[in-house]
mmCIF file of C-alpha atoms in Angstrom:
data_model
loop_
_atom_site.group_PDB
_atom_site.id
_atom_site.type_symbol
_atom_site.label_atom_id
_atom_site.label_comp_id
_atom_site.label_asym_id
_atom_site.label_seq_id
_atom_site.Cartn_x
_atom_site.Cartn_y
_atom_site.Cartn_z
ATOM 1 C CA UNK X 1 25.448 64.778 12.434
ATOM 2 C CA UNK X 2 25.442 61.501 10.397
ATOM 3 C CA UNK X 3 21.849 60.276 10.507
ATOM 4 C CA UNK X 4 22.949 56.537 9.740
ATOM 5 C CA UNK X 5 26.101 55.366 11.352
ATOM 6 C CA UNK X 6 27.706 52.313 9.903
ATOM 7 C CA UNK X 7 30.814 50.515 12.370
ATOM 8 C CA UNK X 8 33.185 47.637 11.263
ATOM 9 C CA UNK X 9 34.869 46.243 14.092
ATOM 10 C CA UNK X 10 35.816 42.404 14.538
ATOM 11 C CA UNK X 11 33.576 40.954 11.302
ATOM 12 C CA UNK X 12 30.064 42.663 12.361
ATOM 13 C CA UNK X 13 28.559 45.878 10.809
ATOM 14 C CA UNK X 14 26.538 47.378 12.967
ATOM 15 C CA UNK X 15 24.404 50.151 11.014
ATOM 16 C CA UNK X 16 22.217 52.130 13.669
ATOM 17 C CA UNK X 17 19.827 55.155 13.147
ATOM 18 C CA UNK X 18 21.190 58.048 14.594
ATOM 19 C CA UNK X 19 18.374 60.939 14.247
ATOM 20 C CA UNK X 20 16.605 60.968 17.844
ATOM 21 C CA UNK X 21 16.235 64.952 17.497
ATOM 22 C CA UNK X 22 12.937 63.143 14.717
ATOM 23 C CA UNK X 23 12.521 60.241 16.354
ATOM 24 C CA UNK X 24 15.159 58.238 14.077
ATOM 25 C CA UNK X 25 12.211 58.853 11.488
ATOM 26 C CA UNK X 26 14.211 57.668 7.876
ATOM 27 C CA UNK X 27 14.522 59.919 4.943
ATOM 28 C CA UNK X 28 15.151 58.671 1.550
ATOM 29 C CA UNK X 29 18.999 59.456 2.365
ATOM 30 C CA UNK X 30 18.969 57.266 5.501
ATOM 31 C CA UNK X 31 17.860 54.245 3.221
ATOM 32 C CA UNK X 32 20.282 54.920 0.420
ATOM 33 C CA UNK X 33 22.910 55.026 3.126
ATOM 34 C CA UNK X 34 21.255 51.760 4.679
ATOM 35 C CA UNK X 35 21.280 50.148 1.155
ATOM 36 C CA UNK X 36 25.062 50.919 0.154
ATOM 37 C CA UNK X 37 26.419 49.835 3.442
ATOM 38 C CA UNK X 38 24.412 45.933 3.282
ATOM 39 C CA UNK X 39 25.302 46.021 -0.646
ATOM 40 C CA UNK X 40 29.449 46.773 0.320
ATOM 41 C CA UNK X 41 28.999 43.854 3.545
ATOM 42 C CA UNK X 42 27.567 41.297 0.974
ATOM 43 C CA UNK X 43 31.299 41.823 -0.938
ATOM 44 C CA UNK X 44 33.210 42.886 2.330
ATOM 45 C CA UNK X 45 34.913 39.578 3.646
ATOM 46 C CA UNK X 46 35.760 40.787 6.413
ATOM 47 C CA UNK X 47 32.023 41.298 7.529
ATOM 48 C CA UNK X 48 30.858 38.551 8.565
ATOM 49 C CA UNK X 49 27.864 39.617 10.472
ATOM 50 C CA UNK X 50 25.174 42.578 10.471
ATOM 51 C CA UNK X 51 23.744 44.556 13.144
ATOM 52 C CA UNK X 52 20.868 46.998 13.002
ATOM 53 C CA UNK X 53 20.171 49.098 15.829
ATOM 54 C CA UNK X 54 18.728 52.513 17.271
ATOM 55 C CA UNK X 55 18.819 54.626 20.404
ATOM 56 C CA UNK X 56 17.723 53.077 23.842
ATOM 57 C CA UNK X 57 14.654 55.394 23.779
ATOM 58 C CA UNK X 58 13.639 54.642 20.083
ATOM 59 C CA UNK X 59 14.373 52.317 17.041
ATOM 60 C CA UNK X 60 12.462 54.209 14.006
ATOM 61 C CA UNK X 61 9.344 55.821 14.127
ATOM 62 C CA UNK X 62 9.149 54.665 10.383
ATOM 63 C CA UNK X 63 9.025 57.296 7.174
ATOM 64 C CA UNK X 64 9.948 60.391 7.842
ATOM 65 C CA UNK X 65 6.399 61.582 6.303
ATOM 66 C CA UNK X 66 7.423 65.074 4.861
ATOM 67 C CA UNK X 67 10.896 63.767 3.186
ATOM 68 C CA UNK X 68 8.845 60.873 1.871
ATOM 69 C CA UNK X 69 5.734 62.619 0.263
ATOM 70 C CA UNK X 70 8.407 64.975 -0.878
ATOM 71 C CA UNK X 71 9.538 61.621 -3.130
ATOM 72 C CA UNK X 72 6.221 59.952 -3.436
ATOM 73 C CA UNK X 73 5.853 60.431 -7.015
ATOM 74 C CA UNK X 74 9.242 57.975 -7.680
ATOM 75 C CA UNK X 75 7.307 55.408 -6.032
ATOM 76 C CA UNK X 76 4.718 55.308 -9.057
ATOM 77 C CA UNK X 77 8.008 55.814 -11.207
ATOM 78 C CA UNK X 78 8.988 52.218 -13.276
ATOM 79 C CA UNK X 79 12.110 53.304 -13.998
ATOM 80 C CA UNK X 80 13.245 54.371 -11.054
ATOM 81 C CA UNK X 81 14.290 52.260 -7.624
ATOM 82 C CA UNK X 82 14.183 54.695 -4.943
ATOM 83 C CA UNK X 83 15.853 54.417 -2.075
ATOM 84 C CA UNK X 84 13.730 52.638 -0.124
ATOM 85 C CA UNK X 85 13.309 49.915 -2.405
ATOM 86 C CA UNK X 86 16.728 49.438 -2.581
ATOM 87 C CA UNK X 87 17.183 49.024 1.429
ATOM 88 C CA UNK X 88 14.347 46.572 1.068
ATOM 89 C CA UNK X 89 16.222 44.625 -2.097
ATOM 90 C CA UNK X 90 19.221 44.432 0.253
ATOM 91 C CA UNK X 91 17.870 43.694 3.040
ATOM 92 C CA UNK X 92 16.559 40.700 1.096
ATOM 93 C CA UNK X 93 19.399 39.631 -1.103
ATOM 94 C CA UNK X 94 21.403 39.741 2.272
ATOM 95 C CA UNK X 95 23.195 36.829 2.443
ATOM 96 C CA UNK X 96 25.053 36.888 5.898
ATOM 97 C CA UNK X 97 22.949 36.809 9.336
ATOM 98 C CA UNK X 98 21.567 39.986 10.106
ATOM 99 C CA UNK X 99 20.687 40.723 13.607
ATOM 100 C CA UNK X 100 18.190 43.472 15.363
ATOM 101 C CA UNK X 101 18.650 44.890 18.461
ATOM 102 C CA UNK X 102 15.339 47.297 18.855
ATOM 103 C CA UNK X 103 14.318 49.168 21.768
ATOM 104 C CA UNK X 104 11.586 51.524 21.949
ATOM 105 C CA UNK X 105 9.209 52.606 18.973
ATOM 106 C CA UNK X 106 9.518 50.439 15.945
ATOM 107 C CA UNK X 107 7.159 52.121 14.101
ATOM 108 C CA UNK X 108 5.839 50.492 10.352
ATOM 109 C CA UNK X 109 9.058 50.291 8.355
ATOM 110 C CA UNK X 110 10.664 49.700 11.498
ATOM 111 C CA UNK X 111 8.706 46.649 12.235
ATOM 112 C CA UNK X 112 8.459 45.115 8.671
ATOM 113 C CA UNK X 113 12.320 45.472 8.381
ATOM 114 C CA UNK X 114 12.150 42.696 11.260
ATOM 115 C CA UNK X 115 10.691 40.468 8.971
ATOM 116 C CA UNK X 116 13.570 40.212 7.134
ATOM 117 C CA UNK X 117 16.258 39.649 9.668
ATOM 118 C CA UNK X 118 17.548 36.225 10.669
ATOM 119 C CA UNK X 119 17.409 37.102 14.735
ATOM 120 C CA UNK X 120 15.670 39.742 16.280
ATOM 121 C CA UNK X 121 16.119 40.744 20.549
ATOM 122 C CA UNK X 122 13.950 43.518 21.875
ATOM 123 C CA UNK X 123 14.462 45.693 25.064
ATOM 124 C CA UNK X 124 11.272 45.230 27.370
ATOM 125 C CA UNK X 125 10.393 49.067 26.616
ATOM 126 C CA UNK X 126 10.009 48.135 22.436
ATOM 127 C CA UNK X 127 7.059 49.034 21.170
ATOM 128 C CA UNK X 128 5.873 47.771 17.610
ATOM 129 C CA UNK X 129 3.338 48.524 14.585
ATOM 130 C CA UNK X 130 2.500 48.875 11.727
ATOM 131 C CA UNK X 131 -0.412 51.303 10.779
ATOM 132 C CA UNK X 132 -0.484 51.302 7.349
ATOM 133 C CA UNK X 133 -4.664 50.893 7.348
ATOM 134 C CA UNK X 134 -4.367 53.893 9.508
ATOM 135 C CA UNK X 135 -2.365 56.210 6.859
ATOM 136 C CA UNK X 136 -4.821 54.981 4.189
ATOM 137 C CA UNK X 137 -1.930 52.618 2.757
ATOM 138 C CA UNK X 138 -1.638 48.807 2.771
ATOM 139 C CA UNK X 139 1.404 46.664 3.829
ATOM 140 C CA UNK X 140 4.976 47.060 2.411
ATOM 141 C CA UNK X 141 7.970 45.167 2.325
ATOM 142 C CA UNK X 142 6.169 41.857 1.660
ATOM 143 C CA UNK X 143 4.890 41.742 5.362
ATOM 144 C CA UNK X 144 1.142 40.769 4.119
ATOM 145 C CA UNK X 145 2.927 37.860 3.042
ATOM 146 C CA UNK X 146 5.697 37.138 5.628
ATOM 147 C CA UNK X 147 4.532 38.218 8.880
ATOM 148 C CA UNK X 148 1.618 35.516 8.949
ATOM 149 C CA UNK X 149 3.767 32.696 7.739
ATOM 150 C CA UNK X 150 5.883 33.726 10.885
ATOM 151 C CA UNK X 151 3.182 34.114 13.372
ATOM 152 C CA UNK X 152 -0.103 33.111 11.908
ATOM 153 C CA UNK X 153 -2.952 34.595 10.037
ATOM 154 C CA UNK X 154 -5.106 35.480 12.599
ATOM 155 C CA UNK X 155 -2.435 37.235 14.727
ATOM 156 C CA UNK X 156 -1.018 38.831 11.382
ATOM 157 C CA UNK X 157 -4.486 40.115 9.988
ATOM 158 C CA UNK X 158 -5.107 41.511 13.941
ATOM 159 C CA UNK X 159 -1.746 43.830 13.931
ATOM 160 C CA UNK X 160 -1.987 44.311 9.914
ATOM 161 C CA UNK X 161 -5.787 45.445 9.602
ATOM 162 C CA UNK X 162 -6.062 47.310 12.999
ATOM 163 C CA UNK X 163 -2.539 48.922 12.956
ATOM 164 C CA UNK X 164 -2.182 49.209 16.680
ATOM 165 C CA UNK X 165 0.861 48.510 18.356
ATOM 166 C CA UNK X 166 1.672 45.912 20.569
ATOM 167 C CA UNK X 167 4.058 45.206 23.415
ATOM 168 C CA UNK X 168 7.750 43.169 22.926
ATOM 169 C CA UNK X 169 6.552 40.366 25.486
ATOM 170 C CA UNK X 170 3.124 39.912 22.946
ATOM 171 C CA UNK X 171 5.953 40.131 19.895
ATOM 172 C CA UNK X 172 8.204 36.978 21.990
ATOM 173 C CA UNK X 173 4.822 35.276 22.521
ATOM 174 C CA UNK X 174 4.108 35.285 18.499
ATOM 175 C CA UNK X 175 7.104 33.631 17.835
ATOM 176 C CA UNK X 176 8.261 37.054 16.186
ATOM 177 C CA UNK X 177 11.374 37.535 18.240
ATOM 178 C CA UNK X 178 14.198 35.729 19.355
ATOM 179 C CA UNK X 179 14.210 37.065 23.363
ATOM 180 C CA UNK X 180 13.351 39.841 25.013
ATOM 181 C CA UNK X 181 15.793 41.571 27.661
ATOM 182 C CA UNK X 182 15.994 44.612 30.242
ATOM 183 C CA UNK X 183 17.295 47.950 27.975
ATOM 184 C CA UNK X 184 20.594 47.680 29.356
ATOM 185 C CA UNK X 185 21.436 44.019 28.603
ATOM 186 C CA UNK X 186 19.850 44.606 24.579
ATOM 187 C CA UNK X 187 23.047 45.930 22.753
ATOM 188 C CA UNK X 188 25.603 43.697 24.703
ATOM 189 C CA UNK X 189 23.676 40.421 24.358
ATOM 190 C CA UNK X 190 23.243 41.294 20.681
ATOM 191 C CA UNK X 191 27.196 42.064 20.246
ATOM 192 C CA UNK X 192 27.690 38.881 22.084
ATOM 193 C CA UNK X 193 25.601 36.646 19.622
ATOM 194 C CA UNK X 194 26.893 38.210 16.794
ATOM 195 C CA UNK X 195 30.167 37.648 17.869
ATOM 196 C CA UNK X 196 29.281 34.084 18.155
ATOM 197 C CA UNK X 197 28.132 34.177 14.299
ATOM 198 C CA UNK X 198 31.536 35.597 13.268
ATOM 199 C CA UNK X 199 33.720 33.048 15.233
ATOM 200 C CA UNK X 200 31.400 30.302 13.184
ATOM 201 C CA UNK X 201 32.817 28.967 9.692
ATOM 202 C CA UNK X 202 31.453 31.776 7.486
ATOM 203 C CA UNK X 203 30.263 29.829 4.502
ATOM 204 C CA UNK X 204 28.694 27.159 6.826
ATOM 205 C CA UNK X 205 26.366 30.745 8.339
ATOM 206 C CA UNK X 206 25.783 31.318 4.684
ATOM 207 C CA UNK X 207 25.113 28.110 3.107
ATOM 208 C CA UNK X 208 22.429 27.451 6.215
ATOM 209 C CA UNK X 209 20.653 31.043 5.765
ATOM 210 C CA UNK X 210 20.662 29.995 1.899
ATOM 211 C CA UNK X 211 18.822 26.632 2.886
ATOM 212 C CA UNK X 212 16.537 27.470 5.301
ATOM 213 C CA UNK X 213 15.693 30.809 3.217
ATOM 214 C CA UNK X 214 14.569 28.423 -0.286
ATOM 215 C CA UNK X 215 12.766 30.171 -2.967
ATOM 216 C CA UNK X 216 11.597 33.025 -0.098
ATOM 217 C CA UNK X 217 14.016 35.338 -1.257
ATOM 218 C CA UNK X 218 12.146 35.610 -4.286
ATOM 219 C CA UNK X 219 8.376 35.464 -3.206
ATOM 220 C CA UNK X 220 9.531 38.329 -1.137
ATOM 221 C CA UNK X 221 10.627 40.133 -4.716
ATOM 222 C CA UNK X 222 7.526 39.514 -5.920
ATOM 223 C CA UNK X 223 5.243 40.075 -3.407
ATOM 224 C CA UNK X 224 6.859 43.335 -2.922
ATOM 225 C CA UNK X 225 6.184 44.630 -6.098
ATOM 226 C CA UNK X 226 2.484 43.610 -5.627
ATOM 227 C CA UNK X 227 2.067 46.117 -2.793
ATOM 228 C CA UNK X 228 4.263 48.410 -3.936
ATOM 229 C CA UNK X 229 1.564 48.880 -6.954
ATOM 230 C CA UNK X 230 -1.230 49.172 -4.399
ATOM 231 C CA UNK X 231 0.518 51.033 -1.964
ATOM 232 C CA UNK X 232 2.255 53.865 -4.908
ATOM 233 C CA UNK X 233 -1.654 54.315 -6.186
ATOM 234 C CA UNK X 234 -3.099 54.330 -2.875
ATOM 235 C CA UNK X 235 -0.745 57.329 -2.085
ATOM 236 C CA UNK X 236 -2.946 59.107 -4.146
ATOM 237 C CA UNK X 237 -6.262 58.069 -3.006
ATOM 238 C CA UNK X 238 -8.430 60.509 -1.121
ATOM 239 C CA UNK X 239 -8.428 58.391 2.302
ATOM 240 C CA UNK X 240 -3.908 59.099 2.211
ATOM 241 C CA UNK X 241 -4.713 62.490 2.038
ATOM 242 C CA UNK X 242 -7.309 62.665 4.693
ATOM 243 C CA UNK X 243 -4.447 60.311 6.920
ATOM 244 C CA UNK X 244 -1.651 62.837 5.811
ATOM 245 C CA UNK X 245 -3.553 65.515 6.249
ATOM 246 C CA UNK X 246 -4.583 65.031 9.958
ATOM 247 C CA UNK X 247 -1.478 63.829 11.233
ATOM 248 C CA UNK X 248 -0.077 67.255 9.939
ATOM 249 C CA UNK X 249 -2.293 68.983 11.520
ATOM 250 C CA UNK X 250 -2.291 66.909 14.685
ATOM 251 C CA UNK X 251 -5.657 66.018 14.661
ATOM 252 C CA UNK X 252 -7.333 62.150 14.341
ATOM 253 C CA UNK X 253 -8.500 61.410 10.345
ATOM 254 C CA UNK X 254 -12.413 61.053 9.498
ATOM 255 C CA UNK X 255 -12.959 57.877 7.079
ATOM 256 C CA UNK X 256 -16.148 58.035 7.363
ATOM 257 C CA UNK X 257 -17.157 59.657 3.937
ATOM 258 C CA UNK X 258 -14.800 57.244 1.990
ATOM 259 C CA UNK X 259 -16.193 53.674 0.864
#
């Protein structure tokens, strides 16, 4: 079974994780796969809109932690991109509308991939987080810097620093999300706007992303490389290891002796 399925039909991609048997948790082959199909849309004319999706009952519940300690040491690596770096770059350098239809977990990854869309619907059952101070780790894909331009720094630093998930209607409420909807309306009402986007003139979509986008684009670049420096040493660091180390063995980590 394909754990990334990719779909042309009538100018969208729709790319959607396809691995509930783990939770649709992403392996370094999930985000090359992720990265080649936005990299082919950006040149594909006859995409002319992007839709990432899950299963009704989850979205991503983020890294797939064994695959991805498995290929930590790339991440400290200069002259290597990994895969997951690459989804991020082209997720970025994206330069049709991406749309996100989540339901269920959207679990770190999962949620900071958001960030980066140009409209996002949840189904009332999504659930999002990002517990990076909980694995040890800091924030990735430039979300210390995005997420509170989008919904504030107090609201950012509450979901960033504690890491505790919080409800789709509390997501709407930010200003993080375009709508929410009942699970069975989510994937339809997505289809339908991006349908709308594709019978739009497509350099008018592109030209207005480009504008309202600016010099973002590359703040995110940069401010992803920041935290990709602390987060690759960080990895390392004895409070990871306790983090790693407990959720392996299903137990709850002990900070306590780290300063």
């Amino acid at each position: 079974m394909t754990d990334i399925l990719t779909h042309k039909e009538n100018g969208v991609l729709t790319i959607s994780f396809n691995r509930p048997e783990k939770k649709n948790a992403i392996t370094a082959a999930m985000y090359q796969a992720m990265a080649d199909a936005l990299r082919e849309a950006e040149t594909d004319a006859a995409v002319r809109a992007i839709l990432i999706t899950g299963k009704p009952e989850i979205f991503t519940a983020g890294n797939d932690l064994e695959d991805f300690m498995k290929n930590a040491g790339s991440l400290a690596n200069p002259d290597s991109i990994p895969p997951v770096y690459q989804f991020m770059q082209a997720l970025n350098d994206s330069g049709k509308p991406v749309i996100a239809a989540v339901s269920g977990a959207a679990v770190g990854i999962g949620t900071t991939l958001l960030m980066h869309c140009d409209l996002i619907y949840l189904a009332d059952n999504a659930k999002l987080s990002m517990p990076f101070t909980q694995l040890g780790l800091c924030p990735e894909f430039a979300s210390s810097m995005v997420f509170q331009q989008i919904v504030g720094y107090q609201r950012a630093a509450e979901k960033l620093m504690l890491g505790e998930s919080f409800t789709a209607q509390e997501a709407f409420e930010m200003g993080f999300v375009n709508k929410v909807l009942p699970l069975e309306e989510l994937l339809p009402y997505a289809q339908q706007i991006a349908a709308k986007l594709v019978a739009l003139p497509a350099a008018s979509i592109r030209t207005t992303k480009r504008l309202m986008k600016g010099s973002q684009p590359q703040a995110v670049v940069t401010k992803m490389a920041e935290e990709n420096q602390h987060f690759a040493a960080m990895l390392n660091a004895p409070e990871a290891r306790e983090a790693f180390m407990a959720f392996f063995q299903k137990r709850k980590p002990d900070f306590s002796q780290f300063n």
